[in-house]
Tab-separated table of C-alpha atoms in Angstrom:
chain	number	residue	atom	x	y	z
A	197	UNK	CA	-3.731	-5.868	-22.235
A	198	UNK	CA	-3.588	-9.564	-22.894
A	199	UNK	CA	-2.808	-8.419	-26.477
A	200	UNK	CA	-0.055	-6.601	-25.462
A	201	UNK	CA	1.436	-9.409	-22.761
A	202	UNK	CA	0.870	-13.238	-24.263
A	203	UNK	CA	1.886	-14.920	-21.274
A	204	UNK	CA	-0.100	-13.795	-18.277
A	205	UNK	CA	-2.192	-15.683	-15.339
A	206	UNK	CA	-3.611	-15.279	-11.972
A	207	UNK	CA	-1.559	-14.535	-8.808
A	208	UNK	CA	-1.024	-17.627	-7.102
A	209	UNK	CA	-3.218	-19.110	-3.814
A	210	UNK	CA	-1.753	-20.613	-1.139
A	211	UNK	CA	-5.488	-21.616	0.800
A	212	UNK	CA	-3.608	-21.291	3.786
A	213	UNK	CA	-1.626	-18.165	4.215
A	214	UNK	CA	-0.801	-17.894	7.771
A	215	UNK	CA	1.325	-21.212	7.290
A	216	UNK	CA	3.134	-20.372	4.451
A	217	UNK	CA	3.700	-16.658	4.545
A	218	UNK	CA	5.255	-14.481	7.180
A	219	UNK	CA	7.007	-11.303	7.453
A	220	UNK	CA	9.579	-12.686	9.625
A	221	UNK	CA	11.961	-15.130	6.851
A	222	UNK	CA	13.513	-16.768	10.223
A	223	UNK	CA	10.232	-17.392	11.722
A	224	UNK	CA	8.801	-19.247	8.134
A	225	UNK	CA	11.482	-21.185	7.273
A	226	UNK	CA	11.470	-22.558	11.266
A	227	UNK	CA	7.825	-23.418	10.930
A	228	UNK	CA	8.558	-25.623	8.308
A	229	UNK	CA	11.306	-27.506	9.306
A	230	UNK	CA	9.088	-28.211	12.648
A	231	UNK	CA	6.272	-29.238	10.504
A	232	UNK	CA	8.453	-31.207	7.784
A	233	UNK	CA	10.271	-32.858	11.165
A	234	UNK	CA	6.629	-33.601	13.504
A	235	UNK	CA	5.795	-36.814	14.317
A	236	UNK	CA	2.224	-35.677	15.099
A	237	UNK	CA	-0.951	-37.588	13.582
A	238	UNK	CA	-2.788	-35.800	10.517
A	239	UNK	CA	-5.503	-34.589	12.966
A	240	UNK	CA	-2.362	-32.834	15.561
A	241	UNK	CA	-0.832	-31.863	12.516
A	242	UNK	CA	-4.139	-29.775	11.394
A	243	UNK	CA	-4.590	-28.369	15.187
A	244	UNK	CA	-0.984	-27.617	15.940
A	245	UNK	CA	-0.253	-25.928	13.083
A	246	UNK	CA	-3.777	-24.072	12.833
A	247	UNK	CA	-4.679	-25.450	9.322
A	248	UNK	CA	-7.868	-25.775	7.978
A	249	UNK	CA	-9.128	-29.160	6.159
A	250	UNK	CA	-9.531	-28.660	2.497
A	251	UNK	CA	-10.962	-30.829	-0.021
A	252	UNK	CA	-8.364	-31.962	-2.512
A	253	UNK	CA	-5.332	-31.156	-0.464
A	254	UNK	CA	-4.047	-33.846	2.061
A	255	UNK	CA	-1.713	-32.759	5.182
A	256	UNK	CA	0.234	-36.068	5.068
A	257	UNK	CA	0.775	-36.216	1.181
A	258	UNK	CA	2.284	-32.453	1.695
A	259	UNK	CA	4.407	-34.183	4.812
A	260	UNK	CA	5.730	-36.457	2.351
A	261	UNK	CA	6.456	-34.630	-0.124
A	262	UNK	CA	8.541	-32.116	1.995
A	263	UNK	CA	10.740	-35.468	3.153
A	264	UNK	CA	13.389	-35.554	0.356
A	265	UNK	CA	14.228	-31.686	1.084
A	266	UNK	CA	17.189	-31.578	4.100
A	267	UNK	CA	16.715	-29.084	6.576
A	268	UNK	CA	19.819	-27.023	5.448
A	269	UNK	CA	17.407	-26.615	1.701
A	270	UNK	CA	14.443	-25.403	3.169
A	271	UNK	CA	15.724	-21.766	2.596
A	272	UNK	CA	16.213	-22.614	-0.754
A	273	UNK	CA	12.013	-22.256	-1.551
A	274	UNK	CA	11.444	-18.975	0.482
A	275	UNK	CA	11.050	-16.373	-1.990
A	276	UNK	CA	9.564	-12.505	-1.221
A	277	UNK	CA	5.605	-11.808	-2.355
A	278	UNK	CA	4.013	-9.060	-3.110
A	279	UNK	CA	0.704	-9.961	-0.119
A	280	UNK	CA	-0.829	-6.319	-0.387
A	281	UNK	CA	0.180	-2.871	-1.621
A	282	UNK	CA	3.490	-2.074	-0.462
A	283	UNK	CA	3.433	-5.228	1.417
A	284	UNK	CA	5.850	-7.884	0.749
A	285	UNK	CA	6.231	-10.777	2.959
A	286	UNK	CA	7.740	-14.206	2.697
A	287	UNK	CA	6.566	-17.249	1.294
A	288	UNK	CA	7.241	-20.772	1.225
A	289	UNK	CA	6.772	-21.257	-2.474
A	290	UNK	CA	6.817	-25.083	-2.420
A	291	UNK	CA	3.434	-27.446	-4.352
A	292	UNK	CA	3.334	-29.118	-1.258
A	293	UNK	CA	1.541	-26.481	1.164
A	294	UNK	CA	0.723	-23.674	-1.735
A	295	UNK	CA	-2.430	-24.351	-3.446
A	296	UNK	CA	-2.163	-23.102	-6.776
A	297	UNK	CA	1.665	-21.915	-7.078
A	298	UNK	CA	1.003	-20.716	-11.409
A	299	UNK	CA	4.863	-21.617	-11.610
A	300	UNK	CA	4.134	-21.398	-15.434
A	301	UNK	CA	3.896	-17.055	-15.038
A	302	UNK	CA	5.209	-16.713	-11.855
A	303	UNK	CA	8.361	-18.324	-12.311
A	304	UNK	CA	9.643	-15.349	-14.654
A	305	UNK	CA	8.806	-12.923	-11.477
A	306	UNK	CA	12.445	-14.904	-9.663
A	307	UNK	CA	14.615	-13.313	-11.668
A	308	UNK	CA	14.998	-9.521	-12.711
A	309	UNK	CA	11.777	-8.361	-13.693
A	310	UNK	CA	8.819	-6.162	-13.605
A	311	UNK	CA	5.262	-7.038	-13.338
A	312	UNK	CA	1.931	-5.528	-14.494
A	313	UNK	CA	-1.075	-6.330	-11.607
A	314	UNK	CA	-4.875	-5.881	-12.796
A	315	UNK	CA	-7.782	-7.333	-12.793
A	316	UNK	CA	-10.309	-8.943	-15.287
A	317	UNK	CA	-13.571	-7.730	-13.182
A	318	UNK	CA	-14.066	-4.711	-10.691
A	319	UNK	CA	-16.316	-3.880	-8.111
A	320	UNK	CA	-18.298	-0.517	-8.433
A	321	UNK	CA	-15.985	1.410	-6.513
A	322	UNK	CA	-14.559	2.145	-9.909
A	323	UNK	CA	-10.715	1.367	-11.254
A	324	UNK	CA	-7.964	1.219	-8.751
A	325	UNK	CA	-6.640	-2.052	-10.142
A	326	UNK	CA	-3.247	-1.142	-11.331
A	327	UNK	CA	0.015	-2.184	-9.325
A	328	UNK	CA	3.768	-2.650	-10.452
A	329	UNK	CA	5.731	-5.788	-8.852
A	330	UNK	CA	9.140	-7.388	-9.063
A	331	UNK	CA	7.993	-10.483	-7.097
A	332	UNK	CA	5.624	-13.197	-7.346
A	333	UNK	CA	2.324	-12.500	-6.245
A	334	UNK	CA	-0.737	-13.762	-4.054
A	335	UNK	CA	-3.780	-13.816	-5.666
A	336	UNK	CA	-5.572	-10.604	-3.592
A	337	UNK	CA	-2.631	-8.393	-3.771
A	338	UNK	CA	-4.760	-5.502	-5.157
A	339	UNK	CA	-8.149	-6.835	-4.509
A	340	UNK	CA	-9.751	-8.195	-1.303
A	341	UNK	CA	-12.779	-9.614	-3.594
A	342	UNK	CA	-13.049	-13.349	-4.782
A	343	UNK	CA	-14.307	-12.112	-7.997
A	344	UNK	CA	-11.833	-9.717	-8.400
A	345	UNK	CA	-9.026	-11.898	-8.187
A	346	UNK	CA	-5.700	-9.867	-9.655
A	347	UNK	CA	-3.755	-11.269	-12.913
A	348	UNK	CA	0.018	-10.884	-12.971
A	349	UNK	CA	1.473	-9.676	-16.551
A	350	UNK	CA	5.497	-9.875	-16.351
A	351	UNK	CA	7.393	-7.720	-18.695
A	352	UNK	CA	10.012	-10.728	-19.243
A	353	UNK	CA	9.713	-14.367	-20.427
A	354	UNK	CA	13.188	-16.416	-18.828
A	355	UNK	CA	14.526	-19.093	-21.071
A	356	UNK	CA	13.834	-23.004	-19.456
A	357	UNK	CA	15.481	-25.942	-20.327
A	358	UNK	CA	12.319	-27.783	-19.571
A	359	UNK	CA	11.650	-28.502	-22.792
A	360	UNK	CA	7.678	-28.642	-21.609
A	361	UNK	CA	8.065	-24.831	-21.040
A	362	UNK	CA	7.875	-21.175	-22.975
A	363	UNK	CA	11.214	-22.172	-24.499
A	364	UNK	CA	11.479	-25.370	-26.779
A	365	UNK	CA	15.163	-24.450	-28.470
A	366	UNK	CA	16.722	-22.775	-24.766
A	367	UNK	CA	18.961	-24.945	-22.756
A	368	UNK	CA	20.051	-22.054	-20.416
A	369	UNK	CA	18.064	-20.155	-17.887
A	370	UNK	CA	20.109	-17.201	-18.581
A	371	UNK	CA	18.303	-15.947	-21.487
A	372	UNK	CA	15.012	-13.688	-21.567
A	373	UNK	CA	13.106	-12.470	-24.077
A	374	UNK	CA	9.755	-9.060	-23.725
A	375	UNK	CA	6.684	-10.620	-22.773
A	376	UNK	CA	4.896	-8.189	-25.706
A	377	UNK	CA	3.284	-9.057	-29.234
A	378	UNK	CA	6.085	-8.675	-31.550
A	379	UNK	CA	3.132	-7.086	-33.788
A	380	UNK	CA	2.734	-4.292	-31.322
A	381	UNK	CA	6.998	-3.770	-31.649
A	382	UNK	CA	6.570	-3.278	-35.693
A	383	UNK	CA	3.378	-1.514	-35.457
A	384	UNK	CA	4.944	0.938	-32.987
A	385	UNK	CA	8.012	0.647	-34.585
A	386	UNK	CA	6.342	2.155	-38.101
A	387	UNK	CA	4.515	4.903	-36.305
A	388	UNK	CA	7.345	6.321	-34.457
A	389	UNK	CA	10.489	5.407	-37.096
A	390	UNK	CA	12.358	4.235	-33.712
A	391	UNK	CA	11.936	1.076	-31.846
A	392	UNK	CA	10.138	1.567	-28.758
A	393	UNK	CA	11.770	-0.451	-25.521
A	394	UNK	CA	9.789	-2.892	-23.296
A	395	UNK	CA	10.022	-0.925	-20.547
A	396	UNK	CA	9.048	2.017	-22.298
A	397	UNK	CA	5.940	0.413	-23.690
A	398	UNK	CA	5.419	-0.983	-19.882
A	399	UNK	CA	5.251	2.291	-18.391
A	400	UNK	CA	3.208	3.861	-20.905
A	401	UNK	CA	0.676	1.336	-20.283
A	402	UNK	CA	1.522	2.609	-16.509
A	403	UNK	CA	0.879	5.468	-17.156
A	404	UNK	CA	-2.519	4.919	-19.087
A	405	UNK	CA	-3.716	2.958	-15.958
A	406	UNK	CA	-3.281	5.768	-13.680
A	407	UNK	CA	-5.094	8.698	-15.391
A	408	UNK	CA	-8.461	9.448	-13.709
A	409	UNK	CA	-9.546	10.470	-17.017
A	410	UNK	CA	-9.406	7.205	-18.361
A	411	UNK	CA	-10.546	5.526	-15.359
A	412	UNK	CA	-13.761	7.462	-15.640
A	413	UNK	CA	-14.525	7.545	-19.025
A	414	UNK	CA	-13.798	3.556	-19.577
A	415	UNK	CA	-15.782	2.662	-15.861
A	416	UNK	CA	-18.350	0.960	-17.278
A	417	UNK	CA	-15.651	-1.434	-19.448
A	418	UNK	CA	-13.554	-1.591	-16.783
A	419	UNK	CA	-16.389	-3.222	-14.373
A	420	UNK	CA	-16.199	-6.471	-16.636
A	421	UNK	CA	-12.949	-6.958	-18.543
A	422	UNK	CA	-9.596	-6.286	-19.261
A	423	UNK	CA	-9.006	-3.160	-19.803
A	424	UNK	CA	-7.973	-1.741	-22.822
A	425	UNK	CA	-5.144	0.438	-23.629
A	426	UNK	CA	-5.149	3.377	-26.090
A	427	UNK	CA	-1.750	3.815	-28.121
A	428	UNK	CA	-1.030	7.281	-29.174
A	429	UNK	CA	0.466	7.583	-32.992
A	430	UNK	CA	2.263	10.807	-31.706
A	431	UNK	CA	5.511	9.341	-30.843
A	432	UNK	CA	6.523	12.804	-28.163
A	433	UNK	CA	3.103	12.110	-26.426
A	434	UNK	CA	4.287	7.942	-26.196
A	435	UNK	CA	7.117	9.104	-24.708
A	436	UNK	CA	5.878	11.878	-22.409
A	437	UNK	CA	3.347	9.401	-21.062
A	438	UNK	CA	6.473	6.926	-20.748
A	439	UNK	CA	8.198	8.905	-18.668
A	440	UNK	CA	5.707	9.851	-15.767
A	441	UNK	CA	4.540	6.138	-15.862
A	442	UNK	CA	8.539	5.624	-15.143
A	443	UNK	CA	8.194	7.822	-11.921
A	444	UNK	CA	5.093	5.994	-10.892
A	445	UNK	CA	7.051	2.560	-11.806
A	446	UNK	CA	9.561	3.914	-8.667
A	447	UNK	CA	7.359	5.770	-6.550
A	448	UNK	CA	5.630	2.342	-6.162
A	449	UNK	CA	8.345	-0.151	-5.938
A	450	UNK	CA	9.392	2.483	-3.016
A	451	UNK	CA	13.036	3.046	-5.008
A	452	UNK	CA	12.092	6.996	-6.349
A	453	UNK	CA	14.660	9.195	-5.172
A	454	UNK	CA	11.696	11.661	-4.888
A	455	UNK	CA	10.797	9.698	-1.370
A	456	UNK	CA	13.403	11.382	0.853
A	457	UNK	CA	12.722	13.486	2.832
A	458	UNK	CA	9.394	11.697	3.503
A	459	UNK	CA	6.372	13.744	4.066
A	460	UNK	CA	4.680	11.520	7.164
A	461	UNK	CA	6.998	11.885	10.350
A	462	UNK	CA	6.106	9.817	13.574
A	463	UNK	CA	5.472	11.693	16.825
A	464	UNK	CA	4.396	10.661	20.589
A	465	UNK	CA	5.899	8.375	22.963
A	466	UNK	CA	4.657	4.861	23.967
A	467	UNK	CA	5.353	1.128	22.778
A	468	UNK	CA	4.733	1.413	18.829
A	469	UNK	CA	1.858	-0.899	19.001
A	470	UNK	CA	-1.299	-0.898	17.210
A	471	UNK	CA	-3.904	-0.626	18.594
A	472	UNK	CA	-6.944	1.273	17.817
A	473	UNK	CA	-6.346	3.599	14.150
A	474	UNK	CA	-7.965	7.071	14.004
A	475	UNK	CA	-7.637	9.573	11.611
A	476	UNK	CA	-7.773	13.465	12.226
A	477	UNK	CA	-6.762	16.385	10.939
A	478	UNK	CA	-3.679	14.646	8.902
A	479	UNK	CA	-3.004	12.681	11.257
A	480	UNK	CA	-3.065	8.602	11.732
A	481	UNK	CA	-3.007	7.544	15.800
A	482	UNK	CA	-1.912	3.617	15.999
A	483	UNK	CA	-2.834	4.423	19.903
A	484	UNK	CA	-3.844	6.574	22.569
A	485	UNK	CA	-0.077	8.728	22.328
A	486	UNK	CA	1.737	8.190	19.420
A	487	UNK	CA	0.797	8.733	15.468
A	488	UNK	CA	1.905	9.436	12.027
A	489	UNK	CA	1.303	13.046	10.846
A	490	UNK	CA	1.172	15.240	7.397
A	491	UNK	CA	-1.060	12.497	5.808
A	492	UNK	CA	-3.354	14.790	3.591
A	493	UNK	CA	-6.825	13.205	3.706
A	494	UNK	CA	-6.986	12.846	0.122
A	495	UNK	CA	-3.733	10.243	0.364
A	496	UNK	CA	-5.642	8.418	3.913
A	497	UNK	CA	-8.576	7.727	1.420
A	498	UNK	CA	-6.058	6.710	-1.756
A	499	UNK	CA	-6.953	3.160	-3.139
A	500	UNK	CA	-5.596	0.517	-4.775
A	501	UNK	CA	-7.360	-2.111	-5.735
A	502	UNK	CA	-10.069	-3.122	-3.212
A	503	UNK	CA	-7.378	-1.495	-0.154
A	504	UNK	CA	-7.560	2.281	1.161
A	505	UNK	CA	-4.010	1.690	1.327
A	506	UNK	CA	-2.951	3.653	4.374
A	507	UNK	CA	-4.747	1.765	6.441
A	508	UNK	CA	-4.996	-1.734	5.244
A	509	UNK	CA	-0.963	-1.357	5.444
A	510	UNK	CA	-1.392	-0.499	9.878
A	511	UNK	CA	-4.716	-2.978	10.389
A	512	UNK	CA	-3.032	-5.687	8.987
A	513	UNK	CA	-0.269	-4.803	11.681
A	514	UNK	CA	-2.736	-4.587	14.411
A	515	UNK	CA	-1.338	-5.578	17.914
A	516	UNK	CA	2.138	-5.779	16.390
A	517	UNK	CA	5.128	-3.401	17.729
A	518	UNK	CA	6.035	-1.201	14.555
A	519	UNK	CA	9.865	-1.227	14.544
A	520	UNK	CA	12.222	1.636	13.191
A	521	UNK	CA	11.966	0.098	9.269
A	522	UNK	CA	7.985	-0.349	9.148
A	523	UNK	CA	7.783	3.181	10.483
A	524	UNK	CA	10.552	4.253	7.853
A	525	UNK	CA	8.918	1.965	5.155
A	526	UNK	CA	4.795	3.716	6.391
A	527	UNK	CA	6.009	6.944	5.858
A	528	UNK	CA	7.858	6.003	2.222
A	529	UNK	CA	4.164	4.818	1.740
A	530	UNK	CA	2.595	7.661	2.125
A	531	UNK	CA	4.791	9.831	0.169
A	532	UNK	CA	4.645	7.431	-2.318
A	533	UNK	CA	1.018	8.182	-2.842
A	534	UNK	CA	1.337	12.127	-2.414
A	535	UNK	CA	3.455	11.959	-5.134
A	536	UNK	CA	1.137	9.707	-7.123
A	537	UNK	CA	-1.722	12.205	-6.510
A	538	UNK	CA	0.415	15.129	-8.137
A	539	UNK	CA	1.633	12.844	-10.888
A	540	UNK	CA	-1.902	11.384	-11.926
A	541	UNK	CA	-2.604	15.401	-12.769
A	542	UNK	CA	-0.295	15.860	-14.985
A	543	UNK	CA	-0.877	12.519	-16.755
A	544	UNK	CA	-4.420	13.944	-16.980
A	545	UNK	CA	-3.201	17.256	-18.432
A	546	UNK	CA	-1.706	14.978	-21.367
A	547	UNK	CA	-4.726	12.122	-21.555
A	548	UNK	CA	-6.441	13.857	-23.681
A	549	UNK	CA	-4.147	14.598	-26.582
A	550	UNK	CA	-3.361	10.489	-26.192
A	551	UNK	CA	-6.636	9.204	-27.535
A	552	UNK	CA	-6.949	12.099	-30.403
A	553	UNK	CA	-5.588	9.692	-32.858
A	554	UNK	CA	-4.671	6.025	-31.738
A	555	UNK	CA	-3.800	2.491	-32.923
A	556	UNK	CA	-6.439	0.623	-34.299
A	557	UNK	CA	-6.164	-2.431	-32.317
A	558	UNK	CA	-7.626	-4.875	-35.599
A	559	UNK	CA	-4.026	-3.679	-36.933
A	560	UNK	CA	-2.046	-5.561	-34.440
């Protein structure tokens, strides 16, 4: 895959997440102006604010450096991030409070754009490490292990006129250009006698990452590197593949057509908090009364990445009043991976045929 995207890099780390990411944009951007504005000692600063000491990072250099934005610009550096699966949030995407902000990939993720999530290592639960974004990205967003910390490959490379960047000859951010080896265009290109799109070749790749056939077969691979991804020579089965990684592209960024009417309704009366999570007999209770219901057990159990993604989504919510939209946006969730479950069949059904003859990687 690194082949196939040049310009690729670790999701960014903020070392202190609860300060600089929130759910609430009103709520973020006011905790920084009162931080940016406190007159408190380092040591207040730390306790006030709940954040942790780290080596390497001083609270009163990030003070400073926060003093030339006005209050009325703060907004200007909150940008949405992809946190967890189907869970974006807010950050404050500024070098003063995030650790390691990888401006270098994740800058392209601020425009238009689509992004590739997997990892370089894997536990041995097997593969789940596959996840579209349109955001920038923390560095866990489909893994909760240190040493399976995600990668983020975008599709599209936007022109800088920092002439330190991508783009020596640009002068206008206005420009992009596909993040994909312009060998892999002509080899393609050859096989097929048309030119194959960069989204095209994105969701093939999709796709590819989403068959259980080739999660199995390539396990052992998959534990320690990159994976690898088989090109078909047959130009209908390239395109075939294509097009179901296209509906997973949507089912996942939640904008499929395919997600209404939802298949999870929410039933019972009480408050909408969460509380204690129980599952039985396709049903999710967040309490005592009320719960989500026609969640099939094999789409409670669904992973991604290092997160059984139904209920990752609700723990991380724990204590919290769901309103109207999270209950809206839990039950696009879980249709969203019913409809992942029936697609990852068919890709299977086609799998095979892919890797009867392939590109020879050593041509590219």
């Amino acid at each position: 895959i690194t082949v196939v995207f040049p310009l690729n890099g670790v999701g960014m780390t903020t070392a202190r997440d609860s300060f600089v990411i929130d759910r609430n944009k009103n709520a973020l951007e006011n905790r920084i102006r009162l931080f940016k504005n406190s007159k408190y000692s380092d040591d207040d600063l730390h306790e006030f604010f709940q954040i942790n000491k780290k080596k390497g990072w001083g609270i009163r250099k990030a003070w400073n450096m926060l003093q030339s934005i006005s209050d009325s610009d703060l907004s200007k550096f909150i940008h949405p991030v992809l946190y967890r699966p189907f869970d974006v949030q807010w950050i404050f995407y500024h070098d003063a409070v995030v650790w390691r902000t990888v401006k270098r990939v994740m800058r392209h993720m601020m425009r238009e754009n689509l992004g590739l999530l997997t990892c370089r290592q894997q536990n041995k639960v097997g593969f789940y490490h596959a996840l579209v974004c349109e955001n920038i990205v923390e560095s866990c967003a489909v893994s909760n292990r240190t040493r399976e910390i995600n990668y983020l490959f975008p599709l599209y490379l936007y022109a800088s006129a920092d002439k330190n960047e991508m783009f020596e000859d640009d002068t206008t951010t206005s420009e992009r250009q596909p993040n994909i080896s312009s060998e892999l265009f002509d080899k393609l290109s050859q096989l097929y006698g048309k030119n194959a799109s960069p989204e095209e070749i994105f969701y093939y790749i999709y796709a590819i990452f989403y068959s259980d056939i080739y999660r199995t077969k390539y396990a052992e691979f998959l534990k320690t590197d990159f994976p690898r991804i088989p090109f078909t020579k047959a130009y209908n089965l390239f395109s075939k593949m294509a097009e179901y990684g296209e509906k997973l592209v949507d089912l996942h960024l939640l904008k499929s057509a395919e997600l209404d009417p939802p298949v999870a309704k929410f039933q019972g009366e009480g408050d909408n908090i969460v509380a204690q999570l129980k599952y039985e007999e396709e049903k999710v209770y967040i309490n005592k009364n009320q719960y989500f219901e026609g969640i099939k057990k094999e789409v409670w159990k669904y992973q991604i990445g290092g997160y059984q993604v139904c209920s990752k989504w609700l723990k991380d919510r724990k204590g919290r009043r769901l309103s109207l939209d999270d209950i809206k946006h839990y039950c696009k969730i879980v249709t969203s991976l019913q409809k992942t479950i029936e697609i990852q069949k068919v890709i299977d059904g086609i799998y095979l045929e892919v890797e009867k003859e392939t590109v020879e990687w050593g041509d590219i």
